[in-house]
Short mmCIF file of C-alpha atoms and ligand atoms in Angstrom, two decimals:
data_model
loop_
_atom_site.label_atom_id
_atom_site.label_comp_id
_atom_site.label_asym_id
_atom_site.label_seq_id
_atom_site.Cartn_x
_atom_site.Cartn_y
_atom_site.Cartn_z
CA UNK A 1 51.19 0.68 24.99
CA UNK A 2 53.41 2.62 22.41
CA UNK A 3 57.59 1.70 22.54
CA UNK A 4 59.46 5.11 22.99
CA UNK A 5 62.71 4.61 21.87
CA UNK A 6 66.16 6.93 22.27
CA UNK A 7 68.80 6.09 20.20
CA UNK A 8 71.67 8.39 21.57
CA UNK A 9 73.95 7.31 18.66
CA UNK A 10 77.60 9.01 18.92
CA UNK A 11 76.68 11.74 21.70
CA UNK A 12 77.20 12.49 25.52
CA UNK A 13 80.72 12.17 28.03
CA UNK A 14 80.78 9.99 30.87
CA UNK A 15 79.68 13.32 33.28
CA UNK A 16 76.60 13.68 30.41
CA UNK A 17 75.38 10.54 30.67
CA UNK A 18 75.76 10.12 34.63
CA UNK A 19 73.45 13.48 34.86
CA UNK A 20 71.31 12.16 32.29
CA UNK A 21 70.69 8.81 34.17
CA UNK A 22 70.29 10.43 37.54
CA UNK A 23 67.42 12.43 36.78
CA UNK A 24 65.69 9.77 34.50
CA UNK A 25 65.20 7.84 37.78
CA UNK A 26 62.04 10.26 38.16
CA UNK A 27 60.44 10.02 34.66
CA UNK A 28 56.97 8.13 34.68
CA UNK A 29 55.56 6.73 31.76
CA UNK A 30 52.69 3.21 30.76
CA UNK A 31 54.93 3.68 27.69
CA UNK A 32 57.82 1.32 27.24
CA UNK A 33 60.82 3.37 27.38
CA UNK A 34 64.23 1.69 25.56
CA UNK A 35 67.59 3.58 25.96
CA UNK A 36 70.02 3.26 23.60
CA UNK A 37 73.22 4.67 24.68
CA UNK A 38 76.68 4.17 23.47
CA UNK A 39 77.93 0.29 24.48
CA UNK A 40 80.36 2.19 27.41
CA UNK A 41 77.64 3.43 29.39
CA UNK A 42 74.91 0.23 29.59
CA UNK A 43 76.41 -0.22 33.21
CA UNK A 44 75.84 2.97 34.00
CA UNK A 45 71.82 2.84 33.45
CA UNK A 46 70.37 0.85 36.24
CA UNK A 47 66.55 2.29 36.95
CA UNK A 48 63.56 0.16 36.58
CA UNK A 49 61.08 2.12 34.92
CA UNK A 50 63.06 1.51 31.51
CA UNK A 51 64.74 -0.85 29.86
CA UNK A 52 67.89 -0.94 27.55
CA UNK A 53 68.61 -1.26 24.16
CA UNK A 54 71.49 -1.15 21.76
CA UNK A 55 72.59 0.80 18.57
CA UNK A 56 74.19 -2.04 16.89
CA UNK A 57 75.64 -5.90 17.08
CA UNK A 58 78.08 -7.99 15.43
CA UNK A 59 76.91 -10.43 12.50
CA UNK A 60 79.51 -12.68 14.15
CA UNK A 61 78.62 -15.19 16.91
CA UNK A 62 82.16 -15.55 18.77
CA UNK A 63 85.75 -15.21 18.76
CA UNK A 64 88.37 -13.15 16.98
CA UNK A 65 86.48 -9.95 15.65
CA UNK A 66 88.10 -7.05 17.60
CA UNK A 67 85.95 -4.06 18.57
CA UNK A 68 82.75 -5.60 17.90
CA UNK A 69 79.91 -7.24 20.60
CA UNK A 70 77.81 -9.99 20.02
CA UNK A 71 74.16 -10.65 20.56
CA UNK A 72 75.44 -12.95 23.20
CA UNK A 73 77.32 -10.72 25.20
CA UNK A 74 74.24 -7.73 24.70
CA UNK A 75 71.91 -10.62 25.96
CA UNK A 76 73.96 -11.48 29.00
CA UNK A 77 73.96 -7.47 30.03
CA UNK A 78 70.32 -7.18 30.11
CA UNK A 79 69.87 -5.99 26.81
CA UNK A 80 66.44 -6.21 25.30
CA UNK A 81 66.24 -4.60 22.19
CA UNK A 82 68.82 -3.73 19.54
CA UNK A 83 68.54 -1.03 16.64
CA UNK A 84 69.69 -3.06 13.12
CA UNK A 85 70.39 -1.84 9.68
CA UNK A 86 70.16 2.31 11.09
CA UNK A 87 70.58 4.13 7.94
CA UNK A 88 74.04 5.81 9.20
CA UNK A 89 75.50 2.46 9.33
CA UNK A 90 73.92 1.24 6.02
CA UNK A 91 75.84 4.84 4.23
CA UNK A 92 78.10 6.12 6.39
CA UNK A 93 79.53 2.50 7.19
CA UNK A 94 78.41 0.88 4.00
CA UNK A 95 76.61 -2.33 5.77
CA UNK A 96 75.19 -4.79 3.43
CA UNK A 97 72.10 -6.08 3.46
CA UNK A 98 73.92 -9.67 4.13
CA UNK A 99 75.35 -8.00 7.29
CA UNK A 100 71.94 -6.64 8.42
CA UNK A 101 70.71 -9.87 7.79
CA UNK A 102 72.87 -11.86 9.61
CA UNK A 103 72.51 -9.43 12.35
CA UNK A 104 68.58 -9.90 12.69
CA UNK A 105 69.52 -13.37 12.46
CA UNK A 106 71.96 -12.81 15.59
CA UNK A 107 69.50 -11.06 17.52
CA UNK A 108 66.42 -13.26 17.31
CA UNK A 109 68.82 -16.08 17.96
CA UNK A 110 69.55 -14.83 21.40
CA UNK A 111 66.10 -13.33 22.11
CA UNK A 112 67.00 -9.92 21.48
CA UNK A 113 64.24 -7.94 19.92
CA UNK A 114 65.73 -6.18 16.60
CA UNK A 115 64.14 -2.75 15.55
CA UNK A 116 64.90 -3.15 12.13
CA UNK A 117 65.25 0.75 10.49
CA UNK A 118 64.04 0.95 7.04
CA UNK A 119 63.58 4.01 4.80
CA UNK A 120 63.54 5.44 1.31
CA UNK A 121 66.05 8.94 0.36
CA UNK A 122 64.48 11.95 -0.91
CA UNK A 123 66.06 10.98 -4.29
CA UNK A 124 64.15 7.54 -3.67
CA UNK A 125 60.73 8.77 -2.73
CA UNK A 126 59.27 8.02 -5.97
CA UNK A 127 60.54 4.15 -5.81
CA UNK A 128 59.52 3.99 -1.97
CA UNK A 129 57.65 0.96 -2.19
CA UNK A 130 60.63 -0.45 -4.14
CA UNK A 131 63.06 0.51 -1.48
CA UNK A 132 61.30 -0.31 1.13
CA UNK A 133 60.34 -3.98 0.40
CA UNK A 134 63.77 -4.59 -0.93
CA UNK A 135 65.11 -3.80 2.22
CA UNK A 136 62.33 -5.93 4.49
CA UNK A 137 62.65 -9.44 1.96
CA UNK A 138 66.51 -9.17 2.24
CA UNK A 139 66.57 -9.04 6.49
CA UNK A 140 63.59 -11.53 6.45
CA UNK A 141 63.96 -14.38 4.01
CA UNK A 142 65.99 -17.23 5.16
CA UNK A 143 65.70 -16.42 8.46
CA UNK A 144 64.89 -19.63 10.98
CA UNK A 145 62.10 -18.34 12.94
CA UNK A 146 60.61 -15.71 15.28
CA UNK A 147 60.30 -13.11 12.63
CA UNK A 148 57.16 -11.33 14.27
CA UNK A 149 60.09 -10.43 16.99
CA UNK A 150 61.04 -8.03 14.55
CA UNK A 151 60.52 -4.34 14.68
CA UNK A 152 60.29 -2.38 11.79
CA UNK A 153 61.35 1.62 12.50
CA UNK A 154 60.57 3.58 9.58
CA UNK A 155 62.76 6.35 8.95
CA UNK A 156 62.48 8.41 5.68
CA UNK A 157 66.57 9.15 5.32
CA UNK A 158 65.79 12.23 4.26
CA UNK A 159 63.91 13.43 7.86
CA UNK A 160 66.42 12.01 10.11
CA UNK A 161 67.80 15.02 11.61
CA UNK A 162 66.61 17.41 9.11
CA UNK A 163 63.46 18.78 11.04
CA UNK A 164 61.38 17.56 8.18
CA UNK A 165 58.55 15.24 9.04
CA UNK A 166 56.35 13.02 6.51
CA UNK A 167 52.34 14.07 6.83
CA UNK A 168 49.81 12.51 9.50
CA UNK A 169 48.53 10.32 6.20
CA UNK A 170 51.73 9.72 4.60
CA UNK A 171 53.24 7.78 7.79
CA UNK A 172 49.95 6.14 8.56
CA UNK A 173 50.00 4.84 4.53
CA UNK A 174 53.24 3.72 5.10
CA UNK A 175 53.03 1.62 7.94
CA UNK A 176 50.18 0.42 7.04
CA UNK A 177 51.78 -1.32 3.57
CA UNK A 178 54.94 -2.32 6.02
CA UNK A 179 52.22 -3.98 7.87
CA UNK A 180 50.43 -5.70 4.93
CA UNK A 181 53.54 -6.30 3.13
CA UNK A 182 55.04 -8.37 5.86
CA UNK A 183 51.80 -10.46 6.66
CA UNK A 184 51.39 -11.26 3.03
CA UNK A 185 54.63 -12.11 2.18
CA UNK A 186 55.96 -13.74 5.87
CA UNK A 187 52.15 -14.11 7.36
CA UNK A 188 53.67 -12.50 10.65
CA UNK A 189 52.08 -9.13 12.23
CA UNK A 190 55.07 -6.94 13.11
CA UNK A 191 55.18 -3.82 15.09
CA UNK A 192 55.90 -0.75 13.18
CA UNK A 193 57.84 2.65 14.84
CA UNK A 194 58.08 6.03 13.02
CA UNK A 195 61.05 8.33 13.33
CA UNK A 196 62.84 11.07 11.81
CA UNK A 197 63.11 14.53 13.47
CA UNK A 198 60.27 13.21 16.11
CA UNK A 199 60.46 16.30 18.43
CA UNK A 200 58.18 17.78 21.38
CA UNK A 201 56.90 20.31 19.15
CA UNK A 202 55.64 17.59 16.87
CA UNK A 203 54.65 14.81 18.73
CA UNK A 204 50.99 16.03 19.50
CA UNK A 205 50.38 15.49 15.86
CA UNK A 206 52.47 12.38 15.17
CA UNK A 207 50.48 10.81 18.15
CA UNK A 208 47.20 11.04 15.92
CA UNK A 209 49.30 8.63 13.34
CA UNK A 210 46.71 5.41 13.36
CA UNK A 211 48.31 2.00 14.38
CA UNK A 212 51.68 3.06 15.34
CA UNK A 213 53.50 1.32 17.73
CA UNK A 214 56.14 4.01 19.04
CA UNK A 215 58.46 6.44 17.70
CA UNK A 216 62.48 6.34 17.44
CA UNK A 217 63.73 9.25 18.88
CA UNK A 218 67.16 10.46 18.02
CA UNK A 219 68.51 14.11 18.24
CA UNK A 220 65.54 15.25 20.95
CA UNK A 221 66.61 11.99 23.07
CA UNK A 222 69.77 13.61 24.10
CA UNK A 223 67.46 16.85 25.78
CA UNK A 224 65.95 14.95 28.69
CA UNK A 225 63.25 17.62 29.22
CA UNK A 226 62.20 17.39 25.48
CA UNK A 227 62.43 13.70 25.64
CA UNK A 228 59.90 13.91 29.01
CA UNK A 229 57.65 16.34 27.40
CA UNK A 230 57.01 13.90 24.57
CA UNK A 231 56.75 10.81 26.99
CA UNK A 232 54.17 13.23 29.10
CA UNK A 233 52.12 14.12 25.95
CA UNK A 234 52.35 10.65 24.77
CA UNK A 235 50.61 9.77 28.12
CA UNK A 236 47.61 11.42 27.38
P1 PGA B 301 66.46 12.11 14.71
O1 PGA B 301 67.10 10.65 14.49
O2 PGA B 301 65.34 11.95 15.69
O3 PGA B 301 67.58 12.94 15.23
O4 PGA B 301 65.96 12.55 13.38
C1 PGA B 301 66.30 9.52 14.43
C2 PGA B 301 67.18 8.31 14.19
O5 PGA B 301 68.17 8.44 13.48
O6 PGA B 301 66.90 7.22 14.70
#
């Protein structure tokens, strides 16, 4: 069973989302679909044939930290999964690798699956290796336990959003030393997810990627009938 996950990120009004939940009512999958929409809107997803993630958490537990939510809080809404370390926030909103560590941390404290997002920059592609283990030791050392909860999402920076799309044998390389890095270093099997510019036009061929576990899904997400197509193709 592959993990098909949307990550909405910044997008959709209130009328949007209400359409967009409506008709996901009918979508059938053996997948396991997780729905990432902005925090506002969890209440407003309420089907059974998915289940709900979240975009982000606080590295905080409790208290005084005003617009943030904790894992606690996510966990008592029925929240299952939550996306950590997304490259937007790691630029864009300059999170540390202490922050994305303390929010693993948060998450496997409160049984909340994290879908750790890892990736390299076009700039970076020669170092990817580098890059890429730099930013799996710093979420997983120190960490108390559980770490085979842990998703890993690889997402080159430079295909998220861009259209461009790693080869067949470069993603199935690449998960494949996520894989081998973790169990060597942690001696845990993690689950591994491509994404970056995963679309319905491409998903026929990323399917044939060898030992994935799913796909993160952000721009085509928002386009319910491209987001069905690729949970109908990934069906077959
Ligand atoms: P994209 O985004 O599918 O729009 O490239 C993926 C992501 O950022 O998770």
């Amino acid at each position: 069973m592959k993990l098909i996950v949307s990550n909405h990120k910044m997008n959709l009004t209130k009328e949007e989302i209400l359409s967009y939940v409506k008709e996901l009512s009918a979508i059938k999958s053996s997948n396991k679909l997780v729905f990432c929409p902005s925090y506002p809107y969890f209440t407003f997803f309420d089907g059974n044939n998915y289940i709900l993630g979240s975009q982000d958490v606080s590295d905080q537990e409790v208290g005084a930290y005003t617009g943030e939510v904790s894992a606690k809080q996510l966990k008592s809404l029925g929240i299952e999964y939550t996306i950590v370390g997304h490259s937007e926030r790691r630029t864009i909103l300059n999170e540390s690798l202490e922050t994305i560590h303390k929010k693993v941390n948060r998450c496997l404290e409160n049984d909340i699956i994290p879908i750790l997002c890892i990736g390299e920059t076009k700039e970076e592609i020669h170092k990817k290796e580098e890059i890429l283990s730099m930013e799996i030791k710093s979420a997983f050392d120190n960490l108390n336990d559980n770490r085979e909860n842990i998703i890993i999402a690889y997402e080159p920076i430079w295909s998220i959003g861009t259209g461009l799309v790693p080869t067949i044998e470069e993603i199935e390389k690449t998960l494949s030393w996520i894989k081998n890095y973790i169990k060597e270093h942690y001696q845990v099997e993690c689950k591994t997810l491509y994404g970056g510019s995963v679309n319905e036009e491409n998903i026929s061929n990323l399917k044939k990627v060898q030992d994935i576990d799913g796909y993160l899904i952000g721009g085509t997400s928002l386009k319910l009938n491209n987001l069905k197509r690729i949970i109908d193709i990934l069906e077959v």
